[in-house]
PDB file of C-alpha atoms and ligand atoms in Angstrom:
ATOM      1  CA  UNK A  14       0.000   0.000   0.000  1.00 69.00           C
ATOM      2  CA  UNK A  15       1.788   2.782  -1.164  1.00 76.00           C
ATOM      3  CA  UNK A  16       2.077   6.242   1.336  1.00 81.00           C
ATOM      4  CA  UNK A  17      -0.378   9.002   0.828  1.00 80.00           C
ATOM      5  CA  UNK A  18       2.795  10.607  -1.123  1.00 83.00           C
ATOM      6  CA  UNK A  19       3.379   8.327  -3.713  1.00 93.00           C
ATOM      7  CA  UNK A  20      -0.890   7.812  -4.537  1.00 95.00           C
ATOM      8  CA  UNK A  21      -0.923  11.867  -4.867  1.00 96.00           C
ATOM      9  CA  UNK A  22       2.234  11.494  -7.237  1.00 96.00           C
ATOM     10  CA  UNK A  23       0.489   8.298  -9.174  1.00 96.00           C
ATOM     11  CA  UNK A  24      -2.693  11.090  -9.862  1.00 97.00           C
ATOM     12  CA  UNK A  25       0.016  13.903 -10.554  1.00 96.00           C
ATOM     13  CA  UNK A  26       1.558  11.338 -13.229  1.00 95.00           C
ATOM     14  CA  UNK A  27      -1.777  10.738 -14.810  1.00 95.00           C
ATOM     15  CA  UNK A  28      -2.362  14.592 -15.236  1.00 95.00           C
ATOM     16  CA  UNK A  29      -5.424  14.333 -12.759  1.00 96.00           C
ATOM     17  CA  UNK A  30      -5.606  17.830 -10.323  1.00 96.00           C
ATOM     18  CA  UNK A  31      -4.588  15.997  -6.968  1.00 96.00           C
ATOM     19  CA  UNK A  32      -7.672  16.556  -4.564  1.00 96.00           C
ATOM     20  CA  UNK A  33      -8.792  14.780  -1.605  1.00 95.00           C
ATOM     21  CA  UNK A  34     -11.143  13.086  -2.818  1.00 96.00           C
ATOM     22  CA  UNK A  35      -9.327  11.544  -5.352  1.00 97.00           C
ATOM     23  CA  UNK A  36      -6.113  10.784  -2.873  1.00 96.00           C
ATOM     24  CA  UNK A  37      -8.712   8.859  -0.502  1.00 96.00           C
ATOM     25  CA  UNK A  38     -10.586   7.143  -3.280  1.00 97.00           C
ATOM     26  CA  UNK A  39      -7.397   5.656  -4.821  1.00 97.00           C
ATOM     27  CA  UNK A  40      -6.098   5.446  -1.449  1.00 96.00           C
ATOM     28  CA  UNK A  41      -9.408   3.059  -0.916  1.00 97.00           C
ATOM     29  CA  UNK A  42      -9.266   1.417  -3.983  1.00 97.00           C
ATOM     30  CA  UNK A  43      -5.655  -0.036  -3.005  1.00 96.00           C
ATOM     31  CA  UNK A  44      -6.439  -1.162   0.444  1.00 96.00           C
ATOM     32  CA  UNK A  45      -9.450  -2.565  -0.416  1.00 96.00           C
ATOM     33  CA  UNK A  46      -8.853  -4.647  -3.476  1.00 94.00           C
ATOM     34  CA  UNK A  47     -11.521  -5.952  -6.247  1.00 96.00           C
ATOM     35  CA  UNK A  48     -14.253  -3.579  -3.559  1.00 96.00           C
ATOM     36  CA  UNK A  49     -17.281  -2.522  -5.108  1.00 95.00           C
ATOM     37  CA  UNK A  50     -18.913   0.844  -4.647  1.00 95.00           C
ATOM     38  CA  UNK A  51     -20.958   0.672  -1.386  1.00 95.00           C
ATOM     39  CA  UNK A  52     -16.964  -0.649   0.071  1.00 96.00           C
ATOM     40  CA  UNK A  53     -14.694   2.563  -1.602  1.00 97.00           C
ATOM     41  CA  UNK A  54     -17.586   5.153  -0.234  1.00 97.00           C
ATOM     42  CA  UNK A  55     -17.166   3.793   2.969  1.00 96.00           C
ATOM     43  CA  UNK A  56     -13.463   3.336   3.252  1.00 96.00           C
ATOM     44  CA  UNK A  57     -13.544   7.063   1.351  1.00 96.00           C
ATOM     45  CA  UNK A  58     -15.859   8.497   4.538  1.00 95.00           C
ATOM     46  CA  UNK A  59     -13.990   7.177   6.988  1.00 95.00           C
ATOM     47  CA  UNK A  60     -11.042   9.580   5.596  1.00 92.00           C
ATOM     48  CA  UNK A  61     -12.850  12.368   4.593  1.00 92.00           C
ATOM     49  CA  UNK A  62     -15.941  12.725   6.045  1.00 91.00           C
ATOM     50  CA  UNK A  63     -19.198  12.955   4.896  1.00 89.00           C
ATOM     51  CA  UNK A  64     -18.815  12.755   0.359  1.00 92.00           C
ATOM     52  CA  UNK A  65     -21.754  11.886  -1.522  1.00 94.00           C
ATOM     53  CA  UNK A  66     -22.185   8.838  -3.430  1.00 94.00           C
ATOM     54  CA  UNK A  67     -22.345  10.590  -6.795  1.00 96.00           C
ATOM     55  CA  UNK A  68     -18.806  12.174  -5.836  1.00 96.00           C
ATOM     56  CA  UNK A  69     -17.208   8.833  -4.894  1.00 96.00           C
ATOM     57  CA  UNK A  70     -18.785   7.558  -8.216  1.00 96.00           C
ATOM     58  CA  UNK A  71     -17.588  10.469 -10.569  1.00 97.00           C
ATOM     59  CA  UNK A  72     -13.747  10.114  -9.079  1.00 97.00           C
ATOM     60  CA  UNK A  73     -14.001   6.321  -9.821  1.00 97.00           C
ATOM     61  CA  UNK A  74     -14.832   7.302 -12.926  1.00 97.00           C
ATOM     62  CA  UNK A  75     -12.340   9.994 -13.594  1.00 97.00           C
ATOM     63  CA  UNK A  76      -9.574   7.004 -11.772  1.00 97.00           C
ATOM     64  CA  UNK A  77     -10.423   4.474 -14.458  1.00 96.00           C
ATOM     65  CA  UNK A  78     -11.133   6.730 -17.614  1.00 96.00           C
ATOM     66  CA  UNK A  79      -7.276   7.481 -16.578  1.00 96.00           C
ATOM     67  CA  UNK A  80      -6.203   4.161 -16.680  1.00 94.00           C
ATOM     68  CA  UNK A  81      -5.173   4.391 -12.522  1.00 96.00           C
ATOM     69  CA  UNK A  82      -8.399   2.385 -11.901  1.00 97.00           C
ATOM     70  CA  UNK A  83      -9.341  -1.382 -13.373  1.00 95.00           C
ATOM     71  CA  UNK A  84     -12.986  -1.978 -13.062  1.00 94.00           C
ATOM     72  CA  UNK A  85     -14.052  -5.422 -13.161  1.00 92.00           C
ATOM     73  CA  UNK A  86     -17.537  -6.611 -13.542  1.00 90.00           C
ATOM     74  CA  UNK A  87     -18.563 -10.105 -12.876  1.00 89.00           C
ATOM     75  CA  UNK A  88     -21.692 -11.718 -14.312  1.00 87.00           C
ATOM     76  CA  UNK A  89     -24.573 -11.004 -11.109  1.00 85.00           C
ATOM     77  CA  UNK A  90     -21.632  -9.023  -9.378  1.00 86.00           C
ATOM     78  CA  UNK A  91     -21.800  -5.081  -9.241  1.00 89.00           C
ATOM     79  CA  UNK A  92     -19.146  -3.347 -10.347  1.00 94.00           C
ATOM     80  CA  UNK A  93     -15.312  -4.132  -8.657  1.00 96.00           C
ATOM     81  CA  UNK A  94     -12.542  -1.950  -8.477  1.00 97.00           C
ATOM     82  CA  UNK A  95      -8.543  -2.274  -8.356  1.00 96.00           C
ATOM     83  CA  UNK A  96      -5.802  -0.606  -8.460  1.00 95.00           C
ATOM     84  CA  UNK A  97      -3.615  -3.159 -10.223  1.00 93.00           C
ATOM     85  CA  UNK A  98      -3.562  -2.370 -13.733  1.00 90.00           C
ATOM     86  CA  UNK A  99      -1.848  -2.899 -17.268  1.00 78.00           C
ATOM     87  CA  UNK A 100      -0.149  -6.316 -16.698  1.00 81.00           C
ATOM     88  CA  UNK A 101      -3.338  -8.131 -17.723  1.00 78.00           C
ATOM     89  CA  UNK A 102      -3.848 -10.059 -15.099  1.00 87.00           C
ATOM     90  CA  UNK A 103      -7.465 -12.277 -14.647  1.00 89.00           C
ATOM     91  CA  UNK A 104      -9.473 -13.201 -11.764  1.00 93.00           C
ATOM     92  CA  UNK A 105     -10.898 -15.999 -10.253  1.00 94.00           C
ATOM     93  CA  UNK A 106     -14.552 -15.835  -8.591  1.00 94.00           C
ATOM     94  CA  UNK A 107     -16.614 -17.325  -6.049  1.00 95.00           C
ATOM     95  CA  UNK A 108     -19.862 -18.498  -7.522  1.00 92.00           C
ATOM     96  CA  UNK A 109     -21.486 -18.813  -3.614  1.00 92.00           C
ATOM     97  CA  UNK A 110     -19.926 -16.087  -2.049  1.00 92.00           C
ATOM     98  CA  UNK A 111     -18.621 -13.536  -4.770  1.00 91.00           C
ATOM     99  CA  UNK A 112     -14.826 -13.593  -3.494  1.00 93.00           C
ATOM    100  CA  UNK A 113     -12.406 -12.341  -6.008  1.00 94.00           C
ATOM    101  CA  UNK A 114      -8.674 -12.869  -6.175  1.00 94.00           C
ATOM    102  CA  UNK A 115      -6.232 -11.862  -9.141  1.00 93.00           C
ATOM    103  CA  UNK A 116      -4.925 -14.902 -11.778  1.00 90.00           C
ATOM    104  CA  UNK A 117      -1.408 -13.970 -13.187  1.00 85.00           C
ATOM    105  CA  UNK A 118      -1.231 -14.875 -16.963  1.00 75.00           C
ATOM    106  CA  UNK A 119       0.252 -18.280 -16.520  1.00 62.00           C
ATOM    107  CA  UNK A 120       2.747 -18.565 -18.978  1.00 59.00           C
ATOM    108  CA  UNK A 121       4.988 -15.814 -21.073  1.00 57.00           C
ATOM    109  CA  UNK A 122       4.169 -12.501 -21.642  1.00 55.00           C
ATOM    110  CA  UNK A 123       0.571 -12.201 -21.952  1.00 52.00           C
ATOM    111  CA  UNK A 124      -0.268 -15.187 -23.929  1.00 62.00           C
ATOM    112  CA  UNK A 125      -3.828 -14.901 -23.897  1.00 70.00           C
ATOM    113  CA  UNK A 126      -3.762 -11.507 -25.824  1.00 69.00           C
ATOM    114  CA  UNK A 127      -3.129 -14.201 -28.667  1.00 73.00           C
ATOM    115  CA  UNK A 128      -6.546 -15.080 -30.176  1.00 75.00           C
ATOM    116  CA  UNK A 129      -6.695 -18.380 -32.065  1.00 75.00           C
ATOM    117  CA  UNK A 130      -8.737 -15.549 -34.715  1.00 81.00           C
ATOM    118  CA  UNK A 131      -8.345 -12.094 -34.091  1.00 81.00           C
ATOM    119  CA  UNK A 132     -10.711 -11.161 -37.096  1.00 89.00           C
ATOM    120  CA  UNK A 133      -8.611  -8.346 -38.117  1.00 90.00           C
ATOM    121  CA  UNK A 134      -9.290  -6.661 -34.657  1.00 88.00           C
ATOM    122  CA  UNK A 135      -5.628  -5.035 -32.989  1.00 85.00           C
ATOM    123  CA  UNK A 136      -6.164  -6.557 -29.408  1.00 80.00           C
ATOM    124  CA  UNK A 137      -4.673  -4.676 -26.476  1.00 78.00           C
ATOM    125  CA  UNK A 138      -6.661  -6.852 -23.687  1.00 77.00           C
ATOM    126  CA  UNK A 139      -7.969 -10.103 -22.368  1.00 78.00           C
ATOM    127  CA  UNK A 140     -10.672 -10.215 -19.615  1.00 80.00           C
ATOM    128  CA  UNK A 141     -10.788 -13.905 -18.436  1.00 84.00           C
ATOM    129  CA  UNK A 142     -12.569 -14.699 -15.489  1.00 90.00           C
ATOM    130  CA  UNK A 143     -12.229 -18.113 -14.109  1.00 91.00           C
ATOM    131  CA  UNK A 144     -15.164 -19.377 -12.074  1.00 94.00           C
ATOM    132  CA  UNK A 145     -15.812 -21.499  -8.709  1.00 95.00           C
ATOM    133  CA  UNK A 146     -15.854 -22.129  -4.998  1.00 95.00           C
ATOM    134  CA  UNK A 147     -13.416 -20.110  -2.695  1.00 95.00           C
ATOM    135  CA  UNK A 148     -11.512 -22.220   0.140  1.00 94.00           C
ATOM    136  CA  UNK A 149     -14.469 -21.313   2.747  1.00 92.00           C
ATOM    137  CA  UNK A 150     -17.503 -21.937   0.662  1.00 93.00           C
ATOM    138  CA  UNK A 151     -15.958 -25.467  -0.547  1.00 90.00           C
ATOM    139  CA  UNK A 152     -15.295 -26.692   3.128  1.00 79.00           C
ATOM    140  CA  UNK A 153     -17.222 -30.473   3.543  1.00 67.00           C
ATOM    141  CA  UNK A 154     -19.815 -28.906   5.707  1.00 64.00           C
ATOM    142  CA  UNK A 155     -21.001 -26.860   3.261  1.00 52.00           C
ATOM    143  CA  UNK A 156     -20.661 -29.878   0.793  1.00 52.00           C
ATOM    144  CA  UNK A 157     -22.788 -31.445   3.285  1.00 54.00           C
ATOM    145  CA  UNK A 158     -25.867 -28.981   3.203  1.00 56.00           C
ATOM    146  CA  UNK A 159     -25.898 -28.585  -0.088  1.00 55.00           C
ATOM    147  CA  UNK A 160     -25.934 -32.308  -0.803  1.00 55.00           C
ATOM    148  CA  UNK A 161     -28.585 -32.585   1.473  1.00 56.00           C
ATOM    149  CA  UNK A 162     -30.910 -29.601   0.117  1.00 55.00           C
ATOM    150  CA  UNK A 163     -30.649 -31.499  -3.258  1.00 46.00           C
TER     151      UNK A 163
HETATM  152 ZN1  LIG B  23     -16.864 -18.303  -1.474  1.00 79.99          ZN
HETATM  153 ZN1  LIG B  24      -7.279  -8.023  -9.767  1.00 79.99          ZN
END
């Protein structure tokens, strides 16, 4: 987690003014990894005080429009947010419990930006999401109710 510092030098870098509320929304968004909204606005109150939704919501969308901010959106998930971008990473999902942890490309540099047909298209990114049951959700007892609800 970088100091308060370095995240106002990351905005400077992007050309972004540096304000508060964009210091303790990226600030947020790296402490609280793959977070969704109602998470950032909260971690984002508890530094600055009262800030409305819509203002949380317009910096997160100034933060990714700048390339600072990755959103992520999962299928029946709202809207994630990280702070790790550009090295095309992936993520790997709960399906009971909506946990979501980052997937380095597994092999070479990017491999999966190479599609087995491109159709002419130059592609810069691949979104793969990789679905299951986190540690927690997958323990025996939970095997166990579920086998027995079905
Ligand atoms: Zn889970
Ligand atoms: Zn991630």
């Amino acid at each position: 987690m970088p100091p308060q510092s370095d995240i106002e030098g990351i905005i400077r870098a992007a050309r972004l003014r540096v304000t508060r509320p964009r210091v303790a929304v990226l600030t947020a968004v790296h402490e609280h990894p793959h977070a969704d909204t109602a998470t950032i606005l909260e971690a984002s109150r508890a530094k600055l005080g009262e800030v409305s939704h819509q203002a949380v919501y317009d910096v997160l969308q100034a933060l990714t429009d700048s390339g600072l901010v990755r959103r992520i959106q999962p299928s029946r998930s709202p809207a994630r947010y990280e702070a790790r971008v550009a090295d095309n990473h992936h993520h790997i999902v709960c399906r009971d419990c909506g946990a979501v942890a980052d997937v380095d490309c597994a092999i070479g540099s990017a491999p999966c930006l190479s599609p087995s047909e491109a159709h002419g298209f130059t592609v810069d990114e691949a979104e793969v999401i990789y679905w299951g049951r986190c540690p927690s959700c997958a323990t025996p007892l939970n095997a166990q109710i579920t086998a027995q609800q079905s």
